[in-house]
Tab-separated table of C-alpha atoms in Angstrom:
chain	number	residue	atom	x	y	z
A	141	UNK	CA	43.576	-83.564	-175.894
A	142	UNK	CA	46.450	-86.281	-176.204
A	143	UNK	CA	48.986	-86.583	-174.070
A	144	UNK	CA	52.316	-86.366	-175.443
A	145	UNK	CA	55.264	-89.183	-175.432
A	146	UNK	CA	58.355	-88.047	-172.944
A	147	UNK	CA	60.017	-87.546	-176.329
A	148	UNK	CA	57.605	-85.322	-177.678
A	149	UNK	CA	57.838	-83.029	-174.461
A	150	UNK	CA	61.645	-83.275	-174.442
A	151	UNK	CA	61.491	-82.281	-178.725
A	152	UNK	CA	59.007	-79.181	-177.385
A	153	UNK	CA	61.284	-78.359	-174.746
A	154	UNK	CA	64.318	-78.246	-177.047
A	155	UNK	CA	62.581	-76.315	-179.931
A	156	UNK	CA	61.648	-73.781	-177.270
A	157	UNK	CA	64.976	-73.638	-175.249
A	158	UNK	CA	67.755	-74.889	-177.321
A	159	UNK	CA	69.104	-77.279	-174.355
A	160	UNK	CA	67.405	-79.194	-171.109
A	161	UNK	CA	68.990	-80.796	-168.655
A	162	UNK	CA	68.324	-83.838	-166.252
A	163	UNK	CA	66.569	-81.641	-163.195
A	164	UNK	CA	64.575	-79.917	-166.049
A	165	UNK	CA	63.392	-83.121	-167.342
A	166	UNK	CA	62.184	-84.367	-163.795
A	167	UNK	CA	60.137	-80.953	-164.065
A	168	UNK	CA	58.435	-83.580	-166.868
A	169	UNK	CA	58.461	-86.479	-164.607
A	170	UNK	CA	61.080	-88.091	-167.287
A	171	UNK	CA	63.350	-90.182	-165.075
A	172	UNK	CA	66.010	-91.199	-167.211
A	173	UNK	CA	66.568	-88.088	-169.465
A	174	UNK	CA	70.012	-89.460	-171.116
A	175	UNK	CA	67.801	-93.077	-172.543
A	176	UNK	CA	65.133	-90.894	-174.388
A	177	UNK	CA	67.883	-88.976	-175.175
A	178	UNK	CA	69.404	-91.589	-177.220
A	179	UNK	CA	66.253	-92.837	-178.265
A	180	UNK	CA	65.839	-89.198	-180.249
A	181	UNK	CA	69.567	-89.462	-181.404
A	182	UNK	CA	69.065	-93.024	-182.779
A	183	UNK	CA	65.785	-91.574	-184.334
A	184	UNK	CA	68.455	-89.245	-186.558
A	185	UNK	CA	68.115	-85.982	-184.028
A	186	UNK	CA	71.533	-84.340	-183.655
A	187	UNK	CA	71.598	-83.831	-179.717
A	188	UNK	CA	74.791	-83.086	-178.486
A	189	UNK	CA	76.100	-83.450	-174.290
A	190	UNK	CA	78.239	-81.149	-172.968
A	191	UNK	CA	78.655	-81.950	-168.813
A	192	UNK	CA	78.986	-78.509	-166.825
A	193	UNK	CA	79.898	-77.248	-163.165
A	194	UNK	CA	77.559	-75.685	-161.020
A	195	UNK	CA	79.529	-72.693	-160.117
A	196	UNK	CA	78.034	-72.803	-156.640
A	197	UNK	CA	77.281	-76.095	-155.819
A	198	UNK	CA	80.704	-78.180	-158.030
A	199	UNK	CA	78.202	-80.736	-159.233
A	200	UNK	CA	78.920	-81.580	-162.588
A	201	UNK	CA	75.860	-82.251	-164.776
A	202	UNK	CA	75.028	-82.704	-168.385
A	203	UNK	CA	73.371	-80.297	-170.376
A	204	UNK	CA	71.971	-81.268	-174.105
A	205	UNK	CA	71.477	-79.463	-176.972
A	206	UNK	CA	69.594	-79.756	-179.900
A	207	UNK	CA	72.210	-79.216	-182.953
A	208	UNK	CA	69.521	-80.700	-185.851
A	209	UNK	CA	66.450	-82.322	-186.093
A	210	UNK	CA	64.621	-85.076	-188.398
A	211	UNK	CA	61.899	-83.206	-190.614
């Protein structure tokens, strides 16, 4: 079985979920979620950021969202 690329598992993760975030990508061992992020983008994905607040903590973080893909 092949192992996928961390932007095949973030693409799988998005077509399952509709959004990840940067502690669900360490779940993936993908250290710098917003790079491959852009890598996807550049690639002609439509990802967009929105940064929230954890209502208990106040730590802002982003979330991202898959708006469109490349077929």
């Amino acid at each position: 079985m092949k192992k996928l690329s961390q932007s095949q598992l973030i693409m799988k993760h998005l077509r399952i979920h509709g959004s990840i975030s940067t502690l669900e990508g360490l779940r993936y061992n993908i250290m710098a979620l917003p790079r491959r992020i852009k890598d996807l983008s550049e690639a002609g994905n439509n990802i967009s950021a929105v940064v929230k607040k954890n209502p208990v903590t106040g730590q802002r973080y982003t979330r991202y969202y898959l708006v469109g893909e490349v077929s």
